[in-house]
Amino acid sequence: RQMCIRDRMKDGAVKIECDVVAKFGQSVFSLAKTVQDAVKSSVESVAGLTVAQVNVNICGIAMPKELKK
């Protein structure tokens, strides 16, 4: 998957927005939930910031090479 991440700080907490490209056939709901949980956990543990919100935008589907013909 590919990702682009933007963040904003407001009232002492960070709001994060991620653009993600999913693999063809992948559950977009479970992908979004996995990204949300991983980003929140990583930012809080590594940077010590409070994460108020993680928005995940599925902005595309990556098709396998054999289906692109």
CSV table of C-alpha atoms in Angstrom, one decimal:
chain,number,residue,atom,x,y,z
A,1,ARG,CA,0.0,0.0,0.0
A,2,GLN,CA,1.1,3.6,-0.6
A,3,MET,CA,0.5,6.4,1.9
A,4,CYS,CA,0.6,10.2,2.2
A,5,ILE,CA,0.3,11.6,5.6
A,6,ARG,CA,-0.7,15.1,6.8
A,7,ASP,CA,-1.0,16.3,10.3
A,8,ARG,CA,-2.3,19.3,12.3
A,9,MET,CA,-1.9,20.3,15.9
A,10,LYS,CA,-4.9,21.7,17.7
A,11,ASP,CA,-5.6,22.1,21.5
A,12,GLY,CA,-2.5,20.0,22.3
A,13,ALA,CA,-3.5,17.0,20.2
A,14,VAL,CA,-2.7,16.0,16.7
A,15,LYS,CA,-5.2,15.3,14.0
A,16,ILE,CA,-3.7,13.1,11.2
A,17,GLU,CA,-5.0,12.5,7.7
A,18,CYS,CA,-3.7,9.6,5.6
A,19,ASP,CA,-4.3,8.9,1.9
A,20,VAL,CA,-3.9,5.2,1.2
A,21,VAL,CA,-3.9,3.1,-2.0
A,22,ALA,CA,-5.4,-0.4,-1.3
A,23,LYS,CA,-4.5,-3.6,-3.0
A,24,PHE,CA,-7.2,-5.0,-5.3
A,25,GLY,CA,-9.4,-7.4,-3.4
A,26,GLN,CA,-8.4,-6.1,0.0
A,27,SER,CA,-11.1,-5.2,2.5
A,28,VAL,CA,-11.0,-1.3,2.6
A,29,PHE,CA,-12.7,-1.3,6.0
A,30,SER,CA,-10.1,-3.5,7.6
A,31,LEU,CA,-7.3,-1.6,5.9
A,32,ALA,CA,-8.5,1.7,7.2
A,33,LYS,CA,-8.9,0.4,10.7
A,34,THR,CA,-5.5,-1.2,10.7
A,35,VAL,CA,-3.9,2.1,9.4
A,36,GLN,CA,-5.8,4.1,12.1
A,37,ASP,CA,-4.7,1.9,14.9
A,38,ALA,CA,-1.0,1.7,13.7
A,39,VAL,CA,-0.7,5.4,13.1
A,40,LYS,CA,-2.2,6.3,16.4
A,41,SER,CA,-0.1,3.8,18.4
A,42,SER,CA,3.1,4.8,16.6
A,43,VAL,CA,2.7,8.6,17.0
A,44,GLU,CA,1.7,8.3,20.6
A,45,SER,CA,4.6,5.9,21.6
A,46,VAL,CA,7.4,7.4,19.4
A,47,ALA,CA,6.6,11.1,19.4
A,48,GLY,CA,4.8,11.3,22.8
A,49,LEU,CA,1.9,13.2,21.2
A,50,THR,CA,-1.8,12.8,22.0
A,51,VAL,CA,-3.6,11.7,18.8
A,52,ALA,CA,-7.2,13.1,18.7
A,53,GLN,CA,-8.1,11.8,15.3
A,54,VAL,CA,-6.8,9.6,12.4
A,55,ASN,CA,-8.7,10.0,9.2
A,56,VAL,CA,-8.0,7.4,6.5
A,57,ASN,CA,-8.9,8.2,2.9
A,58,ILE,CA,-8.8,5.3,0.5
A,59,CYS,CA,-7.8,7.2,-2.6
A,60,GLY,CA,-7.3,4.3,-5.1
A,61,ILE,CA,-7.1,0.6,-5.7
A,62,ALA,CA,-3.8,-0.9,-7.0
A,63,MET,CA,-4.6,-3.5,-9.6
A,64,PRO,CA,-2.4,-6.6,-10.1
A,65,LYS,CA,-0.3,-6.5,-13.3
A,66,GLU,CA,-2.1,-9.4,-14.8
A,67,LEU,CA,-5.5,-7.5,-14.6
A,68,LYS,CA,-4.1,-4.3,-16.2
A,69,LYS,CA,-4.1,-5.7,-19.7
